[in-house]
Amino acid sequence: MTYKSRATHEGDVAIEATQLVKAFGITRAVDGVNLSIPKGSVYGFLGPNGAGKTTTIRMLSTLLAPDEGNATILGYDLKKEAAEIRARVSLTGQFASVDENLTGLENLIMVARLSGYARKQAKDRAYELLSAFDLEEAARRQVKKYSGGMRRRLDIAASIVVLPELLFLDEPTTGLDPRSRNHVWEIVRALVTAGTTVLLTTQYLDEADQLADRIAVIDKGKVIAEGTSAELKASVGSGTLHVRLQDPDTRPEAEQILTNTLGTAVQLSSDPTALSAHVSVTSRASKALDELAKANISITDFSLGQPSLDEVFLTLTGQPPEEEHTSEENIS
Ligand SMILES: Nc1ncnc2c1ncn2[C@@H]1O[C@H](COP(=O)(O)OP(=O)(O)OP(=O)(O)O)[C@@H](O)[C@H]1O
Ligand SMILES: [Mg+2]
């Protein structure tokens, strides 16, 4: 038996990418992306619809050849050693890939059989995963009768039948309710504890905040910021004034007053009573609160502190994060 020495492939870096480019016609979906992703962590890609997240993941998982640039995945060359990489990585796509007409159990057994498990072992592994993912009761139900959260969990279960060294999760929690999202987060954390490196894309800032050790903010095919969530927040500025109003009708006037006293753009969150603004000189914050009081605008709460990841995102990309995923054009 011959085997390749793994010595040269052991290191602390799971993914090292340089100047990745992918164009579709005139769209430069990925436009010179550099990445260095440490092993044993969760790495998050955060970006608006069409930023190039899925395209980047498809290249890194060998599904799509880059036009330019190269990458090393788990020590293997993306272009020359794709088979080595495929044996060690797994991908859960943005759109569910399980067979709707089969039951959850049948889907998992099929994947296990395709991964080389013998009949009995395939069945054992399927039951083990159904239990771990809280899907035992739905084991014999057709997937088309599953809820979105159940389907997502089954999808992730299918991608870890053989535990990969590196797992790509493309929007693992899009469309899930908070409880199901928490469930998926627990699964991701357990995978990392078991030694898997996870690269996930998300449109939820709190997800990146909670789960990712490091985050790359991607916009228009480029990485526009990279770091831990604390670093990203600090890069935008440590002083942000958050104000909550008693009456949402007073928000336009409050916005005007804050803009005038602070001299910066005021951000309006989806909560109709909330506003926030970057404060370069701390003393101006109390002046701004004074001005609001003088105008008889009642506030129920205020704080001066770190910006939220939402504000970081808005500052960096100039657009708020998507509330809901609507893009259909990039189904692959
Ligand atoms: N197969 C394709 N053919 C043509 N254009 C494509 C293809 N795949 C992606 N694109 C385009 O490339 C750009 C990046 O798409 P991509 O799917 O990578 O974005 P994304 O960040 O994953 O977005 P989303 O949050 O909507 O999933 C978009 O403009 C998209 O329309
Ligand atoms: Mg995508």
XYZ file of C-alpha atoms and ligand atoms in Angstrom:
364
model
C 0.000 0.000 0.000
C 1.252 3.445 -0.812
C 0.136 6.532 0.880
C 1.006 10.109 0.511
C 2.883 11.675 3.359
C 0.549 14.000 5.216
C 3.438 15.798 6.887
C 3.543 18.596 4.347
C -0.197 19.035 4.620
C -0.351 19.587 8.306
C -0.427 23.161 9.367
C -2.621 25.703 10.993
C -4.212 27.014 7.849
C -7.278 25.361 6.290
C -7.623 27.698 3.319
C -5.128 30.057 1.745
C -6.433 31.812 -1.350
C -4.760 34.416 -3.506
C -6.408 36.715 -5.983
C -9.355 34.483 -6.860
C -11.339 35.788 -9.797
C -14.523 34.471 -11.414
C -16.471 36.339 -14.053
C -19.836 35.461 -15.563
C -19.984 37.476 -18.771
C -19.350 41.041 -17.710
C -20.140 40.356 -14.030
C -17.002 39.922 -11.980
C -18.747 37.801 -9.344
C -15.458 37.304 -7.478
C -12.934 40.013 -8.101
C -9.558 39.293 -6.519
C -10.303 37.581 -3.217
C -7.501 36.762 -0.766
C -8.209 34.572 2.235
C -6.328 32.940 5.042
C -8.593 30.737 7.132
C -7.242 29.020 10.233
C -8.018 25.396 11.011
C -10.368 24.415 13.796
C -12.509 27.509 13.665
C -15.702 28.877 12.206
C -15.057 31.421 9.502
C -17.913 33.598 8.283
C -18.551 35.208 4.908
C -20.893 38.111 5.365
C -22.246 40.067 2.438
C -25.345 41.295 0.638
C -27.147 39.360 -2.116
C -24.950 38.926 -5.146
C -21.730 39.789 -3.259
C -19.976 36.655 -4.512
C -20.188 34.446 -1.414
C -21.616 31.353 -3.100
C -19.301 31.714 -6.080
C -16.272 31.889 -3.770
C -17.418 28.816 -1.850
C -18.030 26.896 -5.066
C -14.482 27.629 -6.208
C -12.940 26.691 -2.845
C -14.852 23.403 -2.832
C -13.655 22.515 -6.378
C -17.130 22.820 -7.961
C -16.140 25.766 -10.105
C -12.762 26.534 -11.660
C -11.420 30.024 -10.944
C -10.571 32.235 -13.929
C -7.573 33.600 -12.089
C -5.750 33.052 -8.830
C -5.236 29.913 -6.845
C -5.840 28.406 -3.442
C -4.481 25.792 -1.115
C -7.164 23.798 0.684
C -5.984 21.705 3.661
C -2.533 21.929 2.138
C -3.616 20.725 -1.305
C -3.450 22.729 -4.488
C -6.932 23.603 -5.725
C -6.060 23.145 -9.369
C -3.702 20.187 -9.226
C -5.031 18.156 -6.298
C -8.806 18.536 -6.561
C -9.454 14.847 -5.826
C -7.486 15.064 -2.558
C -9.549 18.076 -1.587
C -12.878 16.474 -2.523
C -12.101 13.534 -0.269
C -11.777 15.875 2.700
C -14.392 18.568 2.261
C -18.157 18.689 2.193
C -20.604 21.328 1.037
C -24.136 22.126 2.053
C -25.560 24.403 -0.575
C -27.781 27.405 -0.278
C -30.599 25.339 -1.747
C -31.421 21.961 -0.245
C -29.973 19.035 -2.112
C -31.736 16.103 -0.498
C -34.238 14.048 -2.505
C -37.747 15.248 -1.672
C -39.451 11.995 -2.559
C -37.340 9.895 -0.245
C -37.712 9.783 3.521
C -35.071 11.293 5.781
C -33.835 7.831 6.625
C -33.626 6.789 2.975
C -31.722 9.957 2.063
C -29.104 9.403 4.747
C -28.729 5.716 3.957
C -28.266 6.557 0.289
C -25.539 9.106 1.038
C -23.828 6.672 3.400
C -23.916 3.909 0.781
C -22.480 6.307 -1.812
C -19.736 7.190 0.676
C -18.763 3.537 0.843
C -20.559 2.305 3.956
C -21.749 -1.307 3.941
C -25.537 -1.788 4.181
C -25.706 -2.357 7.937
C -23.213 0.420 8.783
C -25.050 2.825 6.498
C -28.266 2.200 8.395
C -26.541 2.594 11.759
C -24.932 5.862 10.714
C -28.281 7.155 9.377
C -30.030 6.432 12.683
C -27.172 7.981 14.622
C -27.480 11.223 12.634
C -31.287 11.285 12.784
C -31.009 11.067 16.532
C -28.275 13.709 16.795
C -30.286 16.094 14.627
C -33.551 15.466 16.448
C -35.214 13.951 13.396
C -36.010 10.482 14.710
C -39.747 10.997 14.620
C -39.612 12.162 11.012
C -37.261 9.406 9.886
C -39.882 7.618 7.796
C -41.608 10.691 6.423
C -40.970 11.942 2.891
C -38.742 15.026 2.903
C -41.320 17.035 0.967
C -43.452 16.873 4.090
C -40.662 18.294 6.290
C -40.645 21.841 7.610
C -37.861 24.187 6.442
C -35.922 23.715 9.677
C -36.132 19.921 9.498
C -35.023 19.952 5.880
C -32.046 22.164 6.681
C -30.971 19.866 9.504
C -31.293 16.833 7.257
C -29.238 18.640 4.640
C -26.420 19.279 7.099
C -26.696 15.713 8.410
C -26.288 14.451 4.835
C -23.127 16.504 4.405
C -21.458 15.038 7.499
C -22.236 11.344 7.014
C -18.486 11.092 6.714
C -17.129 13.787 9.019
C -15.249 16.196 6.724
C -12.093 18.044 7.702
C -13.583 21.139 6.175
C -17.294 21.887 5.832
C -18.762 24.641 3.674
C -22.201 25.783 4.788
C -23.911 28.195 2.439
C -26.552 30.101 4.398
C -27.302 27.237 6.782
C -30.034 29.085 8.665
C -31.747 31.252 6.060
C -35.491 31.149 6.582
C -35.335 29.324 9.904
C -37.114 30.427 13.060
C -34.946 31.394 16.069
C -35.270 27.986 17.712
C -34.192 26.088 14.606
C -31.345 28.549 14.055
C -30.120 27.889 17.581
C -30.280 24.197 16.884
C -28.127 24.581 13.764
C -25.665 26.770 15.694
C -25.298 24.030 18.304
C -24.619 21.521 15.541
C -21.955 23.767 14.025
C -20.276 24.256 17.405
C -20.296 20.510 18.009
C -18.678 19.929 14.611
C -15.892 22.366 15.396
C -15.329 20.653 18.745
C -15.020 17.383 16.821
C -12.232 18.937 14.757
C -13.987 20.163 11.615
C -13.217 23.610 10.218
C -16.393 25.360 9.113
C -16.726 28.081 6.508
C -20.210 29.525 6.494
C -21.962 32.275 4.610
C -24.694 34.213 6.250
C -26.842 37.229 5.774
C -27.536 37.369 9.505
C -25.154 39.622 11.339
C -25.922 38.134 14.719
C -25.120 34.710 13.316
C -21.665 35.858 12.257
C -21.313 37.587 15.616
C -22.298 34.509 17.621
C -20.678 31.776 15.620
C -17.740 32.975 13.570
C -14.261 33.323 15.051
C -13.314 35.516 12.119
C -15.437 37.243 9.510
C -14.775 38.417 5.960
C -17.170 41.102 4.799
C -17.664 40.608 1.067
C -19.164 43.142 -1.285
C -19.147 43.256 -5.089
C -16.734 40.353 -5.345
C -14.157 41.833 -2.967
C -13.261 41.315 0.682
C -13.770 44.808 2.062
C -12.994 43.996 5.698
C -11.681 41.037 7.660
C -11.204 40.230 11.309
C -12.925 39.119 14.479
C -16.290 40.704 15.088
C -14.686 42.861 17.811
C -11.992 44.028 15.385
C -14.551 44.870 12.723
C -16.568 46.847 15.213
C -13.483 48.683 16.449
C -12.441 49.535 12.883
C -15.652 51.454 12.374
C -15.111 53.434 15.549
C -15.708 52.700 19.171
C -18.165 55.462 19.872
C -21.703 54.983 18.712
C -24.651 56.636 20.359
C -27.795 54.514 20.437
C -31.023 56.260 21.277
C -34.471 54.814 21.747
C -37.480 57.108 21.567
C -40.754 56.848 23.389
C -42.732 57.929 20.337
C -41.716 56.712 16.866
C -43.388 59.800 15.341
C -40.633 61.957 16.808
C -37.910 60.058 14.951
C -37.590 62.403 11.935
C -37.084 65.394 14.254
C -34.681 63.436 16.462
C -32.728 62.403 13.381
C -32.398 66.048 12.352
C -31.208 67.103 15.793
C -28.627 64.305 16.006
C -27.361 65.051 12.501
C -26.903 68.705 13.398
C -25.228 68.214 16.769
C -23.045 65.251 15.902
C -22.215 66.261 12.343
C -22.474 62.665 11.095
C -25.050 60.602 9.266
C -27.644 59.054 11.535
C -28.623 55.431 11.030
C -32.208 54.332 11.357
C -32.678 50.736 12.353
C -35.696 48.603 11.478
C -37.042 49.305 14.969
C -39.058 52.527 14.381
C -38.083 53.971 17.766
C -34.325 53.480 17.424
C -31.558 55.618 15.962
C -27.812 55.537 16.210
C -24.915 57.661 15.093
C -21.159 57.615 15.156
C -19.713 59.965 17.766
C -16.170 61.186 17.234
C -16.012 63.359 20.350
C -17.730 61.824 23.371
C -18.814 65.163 24.854
C -20.944 65.777 21.779
C -23.129 62.816 22.770
C -24.345 64.547 25.925
C -24.883 67.732 23.944
C -27.031 65.754 21.496
C -29.102 64.288 24.343
C -29.509 67.809 25.757
C -30.817 69.058 22.445
C -33.340 66.220 22.262
C -34.591 67.118 25.759
C -34.897 70.780 24.774
C -37.045 69.777 21.824
C -39.284 67.771 24.200
C -38.409 64.476 22.565
C -38.710 61.733 25.193
C -36.172 58.977 25.142
C -36.633 55.678 26.927
C -33.063 54.477 26.612
C -29.646 55.537 25.361
C -26.163 54.089 25.352
C -22.734 55.002 24.105
C -20.674 52.060 23.036
C -19.498 49.726 20.332
C -21.380 49.763 17.062
C -23.408 46.661 16.291
C -22.289 44.450 13.438
C -25.303 45.874 11.562
C -23.767 49.323 11.749
C -20.372 47.991 10.697
C -21.990 46.403 7.696
C -23.856 49.562 6.781
C -20.746 51.701 7.142
C -18.644 49.355 5.032
C -21.080 48.472 2.265
C -23.320 51.517 2.267
C -26.392 49.284 2.370
C -28.289 47.537 5.128
C -28.112 43.746 5.344
C -30.842 41.854 3.539
C -33.862 41.052 5.643
C -34.887 38.145 3.502
C -33.271 36.145 0.781
C -35.023 36.808 -2.503
C -32.413 36.181 -5.200
C -33.391 33.278 -7.412
C -31.055 33.833 -10.302
C -28.083 32.040 -8.872
C -29.508 28.579 -8.357
C -26.827 26.241 -9.510
N -23.877 30.605 -12.910
C -23.945 31.938 -12.995
N -24.134 32.543 -14.191
C -24.191 33.883 -14.292
N -24.073 34.725 -13.255
C -23.892 34.197 -12.046
C -23.810 32.773 -11.845
N -23.625 32.537 -10.527
C -23.579 33.751 -9.936
N -23.728 34.740 -10.824
C -23.698 36.195 -10.533
O -22.517 36.458 -9.803
C -22.771 37.380 -8.747
C -22.397 36.764 -7.419
O -23.311 35.715 -7.128
P -23.219 34.791 -5.841
O -24.242 33.734 -5.978
O -21.818 34.356 -5.646
O -23.594 35.800 -4.696
P -23.944 35.550 -3.163
O -23.057 36.459 -2.385
O -23.913 34.113 -2.855
O -25.426 36.120 -3.066
P -26.707 35.587 -2.224
O -26.618 36.241 -0.871
O -27.860 36.130 -3.010
O -26.675 34.103 -2.175
C -24.240 37.785 -8.881
O -24.295 38.961 -9.639
C -24.845 36.617 -9.631
O -25.970 37.024 -10.358
Mg -25.309 32.737 -2.228
